[in-house]
Amino acid sequence: MSLRPRIARVALAAACLASLTGAAKVKMDPANPTCPANPGWSANPTMTFTPATKGGAKVLLAEGRIDAGAPDRLKKALEANPDVGEVWLSSPGGDARAGNAAGRIIRSNFGLMTRIPAGWACFSACNFIFMGGQPRVIDPGGLFIVHMFTRTGDRQSIDMSVAMGTDATKELIGDIEQDAALLASEDNDFLIRMGVSRKLLTEVMYRQKAIANAEDKSTRRCLTQAEVKTYNVANNNE
């Protein structure tokens, strides 16, 4: 074998080894083994919407926690930038109903693509913003992360109702159960309207633990590229 082909093969092998070594360096979350320890979502305390040019095209970067004002800011950002073709998402989630509302705003701009780029993560309420896109793209290395929603996060209210006695606790539990049922119904309706399989809820989302316990600390699930296609979460051919 001549020297040049031998050098080329050595270089290729080195590149493959470097790729494998790099992949091995990704630290996974012991409590949530399908997800990396650091998912890569934005740390912005509230979601910001920033126009940017990527690959010669204008996109809108949606980054940060979803608050009640996010849908209105999204609507204004799209009205101010009618030439935006894609919305890129990086978020740890937030207000569930605000996520649904923002997803409907994106769908009202039919043809507006949503994307989770490599190294970015879209969790919880962000899922519903993403599902508003038509089409929807999750790049290899992008994370679509789901969980089971919980309406029992306000520990202070729960502790107070317990201190007030049985009747107050029953009333609070009844309110929580009613709101949770309404939200589940809203989520189901949303998926139908967005063309996403409802099995995403029954087979994946609702099978996650809402709250970690000593036996099972997993509360979230990172979907694979095959799964996002199976449930029609991503519906592009890229």
Coordinates of N, CA and C in Angstrom, one line a residue:
M1 N 0.9 -1.2 0.0 CA 0.0 0.0 0.0 C 0.9 1.2 0.0
S2 N 0.6 2.2 -0.8 CA 1.4 3.4 -0.9 C 1.2 4.2 0.4
L3 N 2.0 5.2 0.6 CA 2.0 6.0 1.8 C 0.8 6.8 1.9
R4 N 0.3 7.4 0.8 CA -0.8 8.3 0.8 C -2.1 7.7 1.3
P5 N -2.5 6.5 0.6 CA -3.7 5.8 1.1 C -3.6 5.4 2.6
R6 N -2.4 5.0 3.0 CA -2.2 4.6 4.4 C -2.5 5.7 5.3
I7 N -1.9 6.9 5.0 CA -2.1 8.1 5.8 C -3.6 8.5 5.9
A8 N -4.3 8.3 4.7 CA -5.7 8.6 4.6 C -6.5 7.7 5.6
R9 N -6.2 6.4 5.5 CA -6.9 5.5 6.4 C -6.6 5.7 7.9
V10 N -5.4 6.1 8.2 CA -5.1 6.4 9.6 C -5.9 7.6 10.0
A11 N -5.9 8.6 9.2 CA -6.7 9.9 9.5 C -8.2 9.6 9.7
L12 N -8.7 8.7 8.8 CA -10.1 8.4 8.9 C -10.4 7.6 10.3
A13 N -9.5 6.7 10.6 CA -9.7 5.9 11.8 C -9.6 6.9 13.0
A14 N -8.6 7.8 13.0 CA -8.5 8.8 14.1 C -9.7 9.6 14.2
A15 N -10.3 10.0 13.1 CA -11.5 10.9 13.1 C -12.7 10.1 13.7
C16 N -12.8 8.8 13.4 CA -13.9 7.9 13.9 C -13.7 7.8 15.4
L17 N -12.4 7.5 15.8 CA -12.1 7.4 17.2 C -12.5 8.6 18.0
A18 N -12.1 9.8 17.4 CA -12.4 11.0 18.1 C -13.9 11.2 18.2
S19 N -14.6 10.8 17.2 CA -16.1 10.9 17.3 C -16.7 10.1 18.4
L20 N -16.2 8.8 18.4 CA -16.7 7.9 19.5 C -16.3 8.4 20.9
T21 N -15.1 8.9 21.0 CA -14.6 9.4 22.3 C -15.4 10.6 22.7
G22 N -15.8 11.5 21.7 CA -16.6 12.7 22.1 C -18.0 12.3 22.5
A23 N -18.6 11.3 21.8 CA -19.9 10.8 22.2 C -19.9 10.2 23.6
A24 N -18.7 9.5 24.0 CA -18.6 8.9 25.3 C -18.5 9.9 26.4
K25 N -18.1 11.2 26.1 CA -17.9 12.2 27.1 C -19.3 12.8 27.5
V26 N -20.3 12.6 26.7 CA -21.6 13.1 27.1 C -22.1 12.4 28.4
K27 N -22.2 13.2 29.5 CA -22.6 12.7 30.8 C -24.1 12.5 30.8
M28 N -24.6 11.3 31.1 CA -26.0 11.1 31.2 C -26.5 11.3 32.6
D29 N -27.8 11.6 32.8 CA -28.4 11.8 34.1 C -28.7 10.5 34.7
P30 N -28.1 10.2 35.8 CA -28.4 8.9 36.5 C -29.9 8.7 36.8
A31 N -30.6 9.8 37.2 CA -32.0 9.7 37.6 C -32.9 9.6 36.4
N32 N -32.4 10.2 35.2 CA -33.2 10.2 34.0 C -32.3 9.6 32.9
P33 N -32.1 8.3 32.8 CA -31.0 7.7 32.0 C -31.2 7.9 30.5
T34 N -32.4 8.4 30.0 CA -32.5 8.6 28.6 C -32.1 10.0 28.2
C35 N -31.7 10.8 29.2 CA -31.4 12.2 29.0 C -30.0 12.6 29.5
P36 N -29.3 13.6 28.9 CA -28.0 14.0 29.4 C -28.2 14.8 30.7
A37 N -27.2 14.8 31.5 CA -27.2 15.5 32.8 C -27.5 17.0 32.6
N38 N -26.9 17.6 31.5 CA -27.1 19.0 31.2 C -27.8 19.1 29.9
P39 N -29.1 19.1 29.8 CA -29.9 19.1 28.5 C -29.5 20.2 27.6
G40 N -29.1 21.4 28.1 CA -28.8 22.5 27.2 C -29.9 23.5 26.9
W41 N -30.9 23.5 27.7 CA -32.0 24.5 27.5 C -31.5 25.8 28.0
S42 N -32.2 26.9 27.5 CA -31.8 28.2 27.9 C -32.2 28.5 29.4
A43 N -31.3 29.3 30.0 CA -31.5 29.7 31.4 C -32.2 31.0 31.6
N44 N -32.7 31.6 30.5 CA -33.4 32.9 30.6 C -34.6 32.7 31.5
P45 N -34.8 33.6 32.4 CA -35.9 33.5 33.4 C -37.3 33.6 32.7
T46 N -37.4 34.3 31.6 CA -38.6 34.4 30.8 C -38.2 34.2 29.4
M47 N -39.1 33.7 28.5 CA -38.7 33.4 27.1 C -38.6 34.7 26.4
T48 N -37.5 34.8 25.7 CA -37.2 35.9 24.8 C -37.4 35.4 23.3
F49 N -37.7 36.4 22.4 CA -37.9 36.1 21.0 C -37.0 37.0 20.2
T50 N -35.9 36.4 19.7 CA -34.9 37.2 19.0 C -34.7 36.9 17.5
P51 N -35.0 37.8 16.6 CA -34.8 37.5 15.2 C -33.3 37.3 14.9
A52 N -32.9 36.4 14.1 CA -31.5 36.1 13.7 C -31.5 35.6 12.3
T53 N -30.3 35.6 11.7 CA -30.1 35.0 10.4 C -29.2 33.8 10.6
K54 N -29.7 32.7 10.1 CA -29.0 31.4 10.2 C -29.0 30.7 8.9
G55 N -27.8 30.5 8.3 CA -27.7 29.9 7.0 C -28.4 30.7 5.9
G56 N -28.3 32.0 6.0 CA -28.9 32.9 5.0 C -30.4 33.0 5.2
A57 N -31.1 32.4 6.2 CA -32.5 32.5 6.4 C -32.8 33.2 7.7
K58 N -33.9 33.9 7.8 CA -34.3 34.6 9.0 C -35.1 33.7 9.9
V59 N -34.6 33.6 11.1 CA -35.3 32.7 12.1 C -35.6 33.5 13.4
L60 N -36.5 32.9 14.2 CA -36.8 33.6 15.5 C -36.3 32.6 16.6
L61 N -35.4 33.1 17.4 CA -34.9 32.3 18.5 C -35.8 32.5 19.7
A62 N -36.4 31.4 20.2 CA -37.3 31.4 21.3 C -36.6 30.7 22.5
E63 N -36.1 31.5 23.4 CA -35.2 30.9 24.5 C -35.6 31.3 25.9
G64 N -35.8 30.4 26.7 CA -36.1 30.7 28.1 C -37.4 30.0 28.7
R65 N -37.6 30.3 29.9 CA -38.8 29.8 30.6 C -40.1 30.4 30.1
I66 N -41.1 29.6 29.9 CA -42.4 30.0 29.4 C -43.3 30.6 30.5
D67 N -43.6 31.9 30.4 CA -44.4 32.5 31.4 C -45.7 32.9 30.7
A68 N -46.7 33.4 31.5 CA -48.0 33.8 31.0 C -48.0 34.8 29.8
G69 N -46.9 35.6 29.8 CA -46.8 36.7 28.8 C -46.2 36.2 27.5
A70 N -45.6 35.0 27.5 CA -44.9 34.5 26.3 C -45.7 34.5 25.0
P71 N -47.0 34.0 25.0 CA -47.8 34.0 23.8 C -47.9 35.4 23.2
D72 N -48.2 36.4 24.0 CA -48.3 37.8 23.5 C -47.0 38.3 22.9
R73 N -45.9 38.0 23.6 CA -44.6 38.4 23.0 C -44.3 37.7 21.7
L74 N -44.6 36.4 21.6 CA -44.4 35.7 20.4 C -45.2 36.3 19.3
K75 N -46.5 36.6 19.5 CA -47.4 37.2 18.5 C -46.8 38.5 18.0
K76 N -46.3 39.3 18.9 CA -45.8 40.6 18.5 C -44.5 40.4 17.7
A77 N -43.6 39.5 18.1 CA -42.4 39.2 17.4 C -42.6 38.7 16.0
L78 N -43.6 37.9 15.8 CA -43.9 37.4 14.5 C -44.5 38.5 13.6
E79 N -45.4 39.4 14.2 CA -45.9 40.5 13.5 C -44.9 41.5 13.0
A80 N -43.9 41.6 13.9 CA -42.8 42.6 13.6 C -41.7 42.0 12.6
N81 N -41.8 40.7 12.5 CA -40.8 40.0 11.6 C -41.6 39.0 10.7
P82 N -42.4 39.5 9.7 CA -43.2 38.6 8.9 C -42.4 37.7 8.0
D83 N -41.1 38.0 7.8 CA -40.2 37.2 6.9 C -39.5 36.0 7.7
V84 N -39.9 35.8 8.9 CA -39.3 34.7 9.7 C -39.9 33.4 9.1
G85 N -39.0 32.4 8.9 CA -39.4 31.1 8.3 C -39.4 30.0 9.3
E86 N -38.6 30.2 10.4 CA -38.5 29.1 11.4 C -38.5 29.7 12.8
V87 N -38.9 29.0 13.8 CA -38.8 29.3 15.2 C -37.9 28.2 15.9
W88 N -36.8 28.6 16.4 CA -35.9 27.7 17.1 C -36.1 27.8 18.6
L89 N -36.2 26.6 19.2 CA -36.7 26.5 20.6 C -35.6 25.9 21.6
S90 N -35.5 26.6 22.7 CA -34.6 26.2 23.8 C -35.3 26.6 25.1
S91 N -35.9 25.7 25.8 CA -36.7 26.0 27.0 C -36.8 24.9 28.0
P92 N -36.8 25.2 29.3 CA -37.1 24.2 30.3 C -38.5 24.1 30.6
G93 N -39.4 24.7 29.8 CA -40.8 24.6 30.0 C -41.3 25.8 30.9
G94 N -42.4 25.6 31.6 CA -43.0 26.7 32.4 C -44.6 26.5 32.4
D95 N -45.3 27.6 32.1 CA -46.7 27.7 32.1 C -47.3 26.8 31.0
A96 N -48.0 25.7 31.4 CA -48.5 24.7 30.4 C -49.5 25.4 29.5
R97 N -50.4 26.1 30.0 CA -51.5 26.7 29.1 C -50.9 27.8 28.2
A98 N -49.9 28.5 28.7 CA -49.2 29.5 27.9 C -48.5 28.8 26.7
G99 N -47.9 27.6 27.0 CA -47.3 26.8 25.9 C -48.3 26.4 24.9
N100 N -49.5 26.0 25.3 CA -50.5 25.6 24.3 C -50.9 26.8 23.5
A101 N -51.1 28.0 24.1 CA -51.5 29.2 23.4 C -50.4 29.6 22.4
A102 N -49.2 29.5 22.8 CA -48.1 29.9 21.9 C -48.0 28.9 20.7
G103 N -48.3 27.7 21.0 CA -48.3 26.7 19.9 C -49.4 27.0 18.9
R104 N -50.6 27.4 19.4 CA -51.7 27.8 18.5 C -51.4 29.0 17.7
I105 N -50.6 30.0 18.2 CA -50.2 31.2 17.5 C -49.3 30.8 16.3
I106 N -48.4 29.9 16.6 CA -47.5 29.4 15.5 C -48.3 28.7 14.4
R107 N -49.3 27.9 14.8 CA -50.1 27.2 13.8 C -50.9 28.2 13.0
S108 N -51.3 29.3 13.6 CA -52.1 30.3 12.9 C -51.3 30.9 11.8
N109 N -49.9 30.8 11.9 CA -49.0 31.2 10.8 C -48.6 30.0 10.0
F110 N -49.6 29.4 9.4 CA -49.3 28.1 8.8 C -48.2 28.1 7.8
G111 N -47.3 27.1 7.9 CA -46.1 27.1 7.1 C -44.9 27.5 7.8
L112 N -45.1 28.0 9.1 CA -44.0 28.4 9.9 C -43.4 27.2 10.6
M113 N -42.1 26.9 10.3 CA -41.4 25.8 10.8 C -41.0 26.0 12.2
T114 N -41.0 24.9 13.1 CA -40.4 24.9 14.4 C -39.2 24.0 14.3
R115 N -38.1 24.3 15.0 CA -36.9 23.5 15.0 C -36.3 23.4 16.4
I116 N -35.8 22.3 16.7 CA -34.9 22.1 17.9 C -33.5 21.8 17.4
P117 N -32.6 22.7 17.3 CA -31.3 22.5 16.8 C -30.4 21.6 17.6
A118 N -29.4 21.0 17.1 CA -28.4 20.2 17.8 C -27.9 21.0 19.0
G119 N -27.9 20.4 20.2 CA -27.4 21.0 21.4 C -28.5 21.8 22.1
W120 N -29.7 21.9 21.5 CA -30.8 22.7 22.2 C -31.8 21.7 22.7
A121 N -32.6 22.1 23.7 CA -33.5 21.2 24.4 C -34.8 21.9 24.6
C122 N -35.9 21.2 24.4 CA -37.3 21.7 24.5 C -38.0 20.7 25.4
F123 N -38.4 21.2 26.6 CA -39.0 20.4 27.7 C -40.3 20.9 28.1
S124 N -41.2 20.0 28.5 CA -42.5 20.3 29.1 C -43.3 21.2 28.3
A125 N -43.7 22.4 28.8 CA -44.6 23.3 28.0 C -44.0 23.7 26.7
C126 N -42.7 23.6 26.6 CA -42.1 23.9 25.3 C -42.5 22.9 24.2
N127 N -42.8 21.7 24.6 CA -43.3 20.7 23.6 C -44.4 21.2 22.8
F128 N -45.3 21.9 23.5 CA -46.6 22.3 22.8 C -46.3 23.5 21.9
I129 N -45.4 24.4 22.2 CA -45.0 25.4 21.3 C -44.4 24.8 20.0
F130 N -43.5 23.8 20.2 CA -42.9 23.1 19.1 C -43.9 22.5 18.2
M131 N -44.9 21.8 18.8 CA -45.9 21.0 18.0 C -46.8 21.9 17.2
G132 N -46.8 23.3 17.4 CA -47.5 24.2 16.6 C -47.0 24.3 15.2
G133 N -45.7 24.0 15.0 CA -45.0 24.2 13.7 C -45.5 23.3 12.6
Q134 N -45.4 23.8 11.4 CA -45.8 23.0 10.3 C -44.9 23.4 9.1
P135 N -43.8 22.6 8.9 CA -43.4 21.4 9.5 C -42.6 21.6 10.8
R136 N -42.2 20.4 11.3 CA -41.4 20.4 12.6 C -40.2 19.6 12.4
V137 N -39.1 20.1 12.9 CA -37.7 19.5 12.7 C -37.0 19.4 14.0
I138 N -36.5 18.2 14.3 CA -35.6 18.0 15.4 C -34.3 17.5 14.9
D139 N -33.3 18.4 14.9 CA -32.0 18.0 14.4 C -31.3 16.9 15.2
P140 N -30.5 16.0 14.6 CA -29.8 15.0 15.5 C -29.0 15.8 16.5
G141 N -29.1 15.4 17.8 CA -28.5 16.1 18.9 C -29.4 17.1 19.5
G142 N -30.6 17.4 18.9 CA -31.6 18.2 19.6 C -32.5 17.3 20.5
L143 N -33.0 17.9 21.5 CA -33.7 17.1 22.5 C -35.1 17.5 22.7
F144 N -36.1 16.6 22.5 CA -37.5 16.8 22.8 C -37.7 16.0 24.0
I145 N -38.0 16.7 25.1 CA -38.0 16.0 26.4 C -39.4 16.1 27.0
V146 N -40.0 15.0 27.4 CA -41.4 15.0 28.0 C -41.4 14.6 29.4
H147 N -42.5 14.9 30.1 CA -42.7 14.4 31.4 C -44.2 14.4 31.7
M148 N -44.6 13.9 32.9 CA -46.0 13.9 33.3 C -46.2 15.2 34.1
F149 N -47.2 16.0 33.6 CA -47.4 17.2 34.3 C -47.9 17.0 35.7
T150 N -47.7 17.9 36.6 CA -48.2 17.8 38.0 C -48.9 19.1 38.4
R151 N -50.0 19.0 39.1 CA -50.7 20.2 39.6 C -50.5 20.3 41.1
T152 N -49.5 19.6 41.6 CA -49.3 19.6 43.1 C -48.0 20.3 43.5
G153 N -47.5 21.2 42.7 CA -46.2 21.8 42.9 C -46.2 22.8 44.0
D154 N -47.4 23.4 44.4 CA -47.4 24.4 45.4 C -47.5 23.8 46.8
R155 N -46.4 23.4 47.3 CA -46.3 22.7 48.6 C -46.9 23.6 49.8
Q156 N -46.7 24.9 49.7 CA -47.2 25.7 50.8 C -48.7 25.7 50.9
S157 N -49.4 25.7 49.7 CA -50.8 25.6 49.8 C -51.3 24.3 50.3
I158 N -50.6 23.2 49.9 CA -51.0 21.9 50.4 C -50.8 21.8 51.9
D159 N -49.6 22.2 52.3 CA -49.3 22.1 53.8 C -50.3 23.0 54.6
M160 N -50.7 24.1 54.0 CA -51.7 25.0 54.7 C -53.0 24.3 54.8
S161 N -53.5 23.7 53.7 CA -54.8 23.0 53.7 C -54.8 21.9 54.7
V162 N -53.7 21.1 54.8 CA -53.6 20.0 55.7 C -53.7 20.5 57.2
A163 N -53.0 21.7 57.4 CA -53.1 22.3 58.8 C -54.5 22.7 59.1
M164 N -55.3 23.1 58.1 CA -56.6 23.6 58.3 C -57.6 22.5 58.6
G165 N -57.3 21.3 58.2 CA -58.2 20.2 58.5 C -58.6 19.4 57.3
T166 N -59.4 18.4 57.5 CA -59.7 17.4 56.5 C -60.6 18.0 55.4
D167 N -61.5 18.9 55.7 CA -62.4 19.5 54.7 C -61.6 20.3 53.7
A168 N -60.7 21.2 54.3 CA -59.9 22.0 53.4 C -59.0 21.2 52.5
T169 N -58.5 20.1 53.0 CA -57.6 19.3 52.2 C -58.4 18.6 51.1
K170 N -59.6 18.1 51.4 CA -60.5 17.5 50.4 C -60.8 18.5 49.3
E171 N -61.1 19.7 49.7 CA -61.5 20.7 48.7 C -60.3 21.0 47.8
L172 N -59.1 21.1 48.4 CA -57.9 21.4 47.5 C -57.6 20.2 46.6
I173 N -57.7 19.0 47.1 CA -57.5 17.8 46.2 C -58.5 17.8 45.1
G174 N -59.8 18.1 45.4 CA -60.8 18.2 44.4 C -60.5 19.2 43.3
D175 N -60.0 20.4 43.7 CA -59.7 21.4 42.8 C -58.5 21.0 41.9
I176 N -57.5 20.3 42.5 CA -56.3 19.9 41.8 C -56.7 18.8 40.7
E177 N -57.6 17.8 41.2 CA -58.0 16.8 40.3 C -58.8 17.3 39.1
Q178 N -59.7 18.3 39.4 CA -60.5 18.9 38.3 C -59.6 19.6 37.3
D179 N -58.6 20.4 37.8 CA -57.8 21.2 36.9 C -56.9 20.3 36.1
A180 N -56.4 19.2 36.7 CA -55.5 18.2 36.0 C -56.3 17.5 34.9
A181 N -57.6 17.2 35.2 CA -58.4 16.5 34.2 C -58.7 17.5 33.0
L182 N -58.9 18.8 33.3 CA -59.1 19.7 32.2 C -57.9 19.9 31.4
L183 N -56.7 20.0 32.0 CA -55.5 20.2 31.3 C -55.2 18.9 30.4
A184 N -55.4 17.7 31.0 CA -55.2 16.5 30.2 C -56.1 16.5 28.9
S185 N -57.4 17.0 29.1 CA -58.3 17.1 28.0 C -57.8 18.1 26.9
E186 N -57.3 19.2 27.4 CA -56.8 20.3 26.6 C -55.5 19.8 25.8
D187 N -54.7 19.0 26.5 CA -53.5 18.5 25.8 C -53.9 17.5 24.7
N188 N -54.9 16.6 25.0 CA -55.3 15.7 24.0 C -55.9 16.4 22.8
D189 N -56.7 17.4 23.0 CA -57.3 18.1 21.9 C -56.2 18.8 21.1
F190 N -55.2 19.4 21.8 CA -54.1 20.1 21.1 C -53.4 19.1 20.2
L191 N -53.0 17.9 20.6 CA -52.3 17.0 19.8 C -53.1 16.6 18.6
I192 N -54.4 16.4 18.7 CA -55.2 16.0 17.6 C -55.2 17.2 16.5
R193 N -55.3 18.4 17.0 CA -55.3 19.5 16.1 C -54.0 19.7 15.4
M194 N -52.9 19.4 16.1 CA -51.6 19.6 15.5 C -51.1 18.4 14.7
G195 N -51.9 17.3 14.6 CA -51.5 16.1 13.8 C -50.5 15.3 14.5
V196 N -50.4 15.3 15.8 CA -49.4 14.5 16.6 C -50.2 13.3 17.2
S197 N -49.6 12.1 17.2 CA -50.3 11.0 17.7 C -50.6 11.1 19.2
R198 N -51.9 10.8 19.6 CA -52.3 10.9 21.0 C -51.5 9.8 21.8
K199 N -50.9 8.8 21.1 CA -50.2 7.8 21.8 C -48.9 8.4 22.5
L200 N -48.5 9.6 22.0 CA -47.4 10.3 22.7 C -47.8 10.5 24.2
L201 N -49.1 10.8 24.4 CA -49.5 11.1 25.8 C -49.7 9.7 26.5
T202 N -50.3 8.8 26.0 CA -50.6 7.5 26.7 C -49.5 6.6 26.8
E203 N -48.6 6.6 25.8 CA -47.5 5.6 25.8 C -46.2 6.2 26.4
V204 N -46.1 7.6 26.4 CA -44.8 8.2 26.8 C -45.0 9.2 28.0
M205 N -45.7 10.3 27.7 CA -45.8 11.4 28.7 C -46.5 10.9 30.0
Y206 N -47.6 10.3 29.9 CA -48.4 10.0 31.1 C -47.8 8.7 31.8
R207 N -46.8 8.1 31.2 CA -46.2 7.0 31.9 C -44.9 7.4 32.7
Q208 N -44.6 8.7 32.7 CA -43.5 9.2 33.5 C -44.0 9.5 34.9
K209 N -43.1 9.4 35.9 CA -43.4 9.8 37.2 C -43.6 11.3 37.3
A210 N -44.7 11.8 37.9 CA -44.9 13.2 38.1 C -43.9 13.7 39.2
I211 N -43.7 13.0 40.2 CA -42.8 13.3 41.3 C -41.9 12.2 41.6
A212 N -40.6 12.4 41.7 CA -39.6 11.3 42.0 C -39.9 10.8 43.4
N213 N -39.6 9.5 43.5 CA -39.6 8.9 44.9 C -38.3 8.1 45.1
A214 N -38.2 7.5 46.2 CA -37.0 6.8 46.5 C -36.7 5.6 45.6
E215 N -37.7 5.0 45.1 CA -37.5 3.8 44.2 C -37.3 4.2 42.8
D216 N -37.9 5.3 42.3 CA -37.8 5.7 40.9 C -37.7 7.2 40.9
K217 N -36.5 7.7 40.5 CA -36.2 9.1 40.5 C -36.5 9.7 39.1
S218 N -36.8 8.9 38.2 CA -37.0 9.4 36.8 C -38.3 10.2 36.7
T219 N -38.2 11.4 36.2 CA -39.4 12.2 36.0 C -39.4 12.8 34.5
R220 N -38.4 12.5 33.7 CA -38.5 12.9 32.3 C -37.9 11.9 31.4
R221 N -38.3 12.1 30.1 CA -37.9 11.1 29.1 C -37.4 11.9 27.8
C222 N -36.3 11.6 27.3 CA -35.8 12.2 26.0 C -36.1 11.2 24.9
L223 N -36.9 11.7 24.0 CA -37.3 10.8 22.8 C -36.2 10.6 21.9
T224 N -36.1 9.5 21.3 CA -35.1 9.2 20.2 C -35.6 9.8 18.9
Q225 N -34.7 9.8 17.9 CA -35.1 10.3 16.6 C -36.2 9.4 16.0
A226 N -36.1 8.1 16.3 CA -37.1 7.1 15.8 C -38.5 7.4 16.4
E227 N -38.5 7.7 17.7 CA -39.7 8.0 18.4 C -40.4 9.3 18.0
V228 N -39.6 10.3 17.7 CA -40.2 11.6 17.3 C -40.9 11.4 15.9
K229 N -40.4 10.5 15.1 CA -41.0 10.2 13.8 C -42.2 9.3 14.0
T230 N -42.1 8.3 14.9 CA -43.2 7.4 15.1 C -44.5 8.1 15.6
Y231 N -44.3 9.1 16.5 CA -45.5 9.8 17.0 C -45.8 11.1 16.2
N232 N -45.1 11.3 15.1 CA -45.3 12.4 14.3 C -45.0 13.7 15.0
V233 N -44.1 13.7 16.0 CA -43.7 14.9 16.6 C -42.9 15.7 15.6
A234 N -41.9 15.1 15.0 CA -41.2 15.7 13.9 C -41.8 15.1 12.6
N235 N -42.1 15.9 11.7 CA -42.8 15.5 10.4 C -42.1 15.9 9.2
N236 N -40.8 16.1 9.2 CA -40.1 16.6 8.1 C -39.4 15.4 7.5
N237 N -38.7 15.6 6.3 CA -38.0 14.5 5.7 C -36.5 14.8 5.7
E238 N -36.1 15.8 6.5 CA -34.6 16.1 6.6 C -33.8 15.0 7.2

